[in-house]
XYZ file of C-alpha atoms in Angstrom:
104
model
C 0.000 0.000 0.000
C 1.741 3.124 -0.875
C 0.514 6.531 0.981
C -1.242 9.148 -1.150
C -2.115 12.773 -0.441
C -5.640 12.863 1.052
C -7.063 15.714 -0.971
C -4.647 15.312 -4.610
C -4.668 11.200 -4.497
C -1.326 11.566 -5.781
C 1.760 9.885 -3.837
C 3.468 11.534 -0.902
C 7.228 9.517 -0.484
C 9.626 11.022 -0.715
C 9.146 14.610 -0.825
C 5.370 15.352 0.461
C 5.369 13.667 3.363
C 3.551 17.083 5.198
C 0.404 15.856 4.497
C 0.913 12.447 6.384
C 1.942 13.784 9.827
C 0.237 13.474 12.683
C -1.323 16.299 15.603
C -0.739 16.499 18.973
C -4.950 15.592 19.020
C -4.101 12.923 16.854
C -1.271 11.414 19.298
C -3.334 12.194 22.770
C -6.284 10.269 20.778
C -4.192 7.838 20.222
C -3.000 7.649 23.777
C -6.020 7.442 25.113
C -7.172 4.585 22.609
C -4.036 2.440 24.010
C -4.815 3.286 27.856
C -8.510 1.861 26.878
C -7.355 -1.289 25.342
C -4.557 -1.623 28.073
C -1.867 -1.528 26.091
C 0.720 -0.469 28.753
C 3.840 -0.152 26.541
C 3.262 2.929 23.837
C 5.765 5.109 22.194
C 6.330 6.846 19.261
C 9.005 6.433 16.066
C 9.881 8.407 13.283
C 8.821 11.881 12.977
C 8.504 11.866 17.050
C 9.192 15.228 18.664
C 9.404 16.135 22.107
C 5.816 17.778 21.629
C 4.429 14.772 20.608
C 6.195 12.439 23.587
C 5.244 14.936 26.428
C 1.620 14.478 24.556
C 1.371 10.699 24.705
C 2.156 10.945 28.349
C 0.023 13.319 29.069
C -2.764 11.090 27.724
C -2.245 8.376 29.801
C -2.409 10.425 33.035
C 1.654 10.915 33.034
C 3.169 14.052 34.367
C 6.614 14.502 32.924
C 9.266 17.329 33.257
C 8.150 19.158 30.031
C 4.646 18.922 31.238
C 5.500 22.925 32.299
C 5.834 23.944 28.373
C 2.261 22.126 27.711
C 0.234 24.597 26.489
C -2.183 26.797 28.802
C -5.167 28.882 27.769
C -5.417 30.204 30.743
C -2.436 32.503 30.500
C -2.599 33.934 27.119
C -2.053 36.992 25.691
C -5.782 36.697 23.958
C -7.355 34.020 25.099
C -6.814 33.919 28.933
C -9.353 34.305 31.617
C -7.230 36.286 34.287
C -8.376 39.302 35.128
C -5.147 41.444 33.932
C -5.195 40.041 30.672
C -8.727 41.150 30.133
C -8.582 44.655 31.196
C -5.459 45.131 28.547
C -7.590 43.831 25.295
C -11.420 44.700 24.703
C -13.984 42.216 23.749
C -14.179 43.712 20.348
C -10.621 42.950 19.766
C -11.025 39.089 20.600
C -14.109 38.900 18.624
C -12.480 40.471 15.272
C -9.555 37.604 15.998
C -11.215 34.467 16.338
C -13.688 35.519 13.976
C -10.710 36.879 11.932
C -12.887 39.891 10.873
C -9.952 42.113 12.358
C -6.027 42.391 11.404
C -3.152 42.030 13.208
């Protein structure tokens, strides 16, 4: 079976690969799957990226190291709920963003 581009049908080795890789939803899904069937011993091969490992673990109810660079919603610039971050950008300005009616 040789690996074609989703949306062109045409093949992706060796110099399209893009198209192939996975998320980081796509490698906590898959986590998760594994933890459901019990499969106890997971990791990741080629393409792997400390992202993606710190991902898997998370999945699975792991806490490792570089769990403090997983990313928090909380906190941002934008997005974030804390008070001081929503007193320095209006409503308005969110709204034009996500609904990408505004510029940057």
């Amino acid at each position: 079976m040789l690996l074609t581009d989703p949306v062109t049908g045409e093949f992706v080795f060796p110099t399209n690969l893009d198209c192939a890789l996975c998320t980081r939803d796509d490698i906590y899904k898959f986590g998760r799957r594994c933890d459901e069937l019990g499969i106890s011993y997971i990791g990741l091969c080629c393409g792997n990226a400390a992202a993606y490992t710190r991902t898997l673990c998370e999945s699975i109810g792991r806490k490792p190291p570089a769990s403090k660079y997983s990313p928090n919603m909380e906190v941002h610039c934008l997005f974030g709920k804390d008070e001081r971050v929503l007193k320095n950008h209006s409503k308005q300005t969110l709204e034009n963003i996500v609904t990408r009616k505004g510029k940057m």
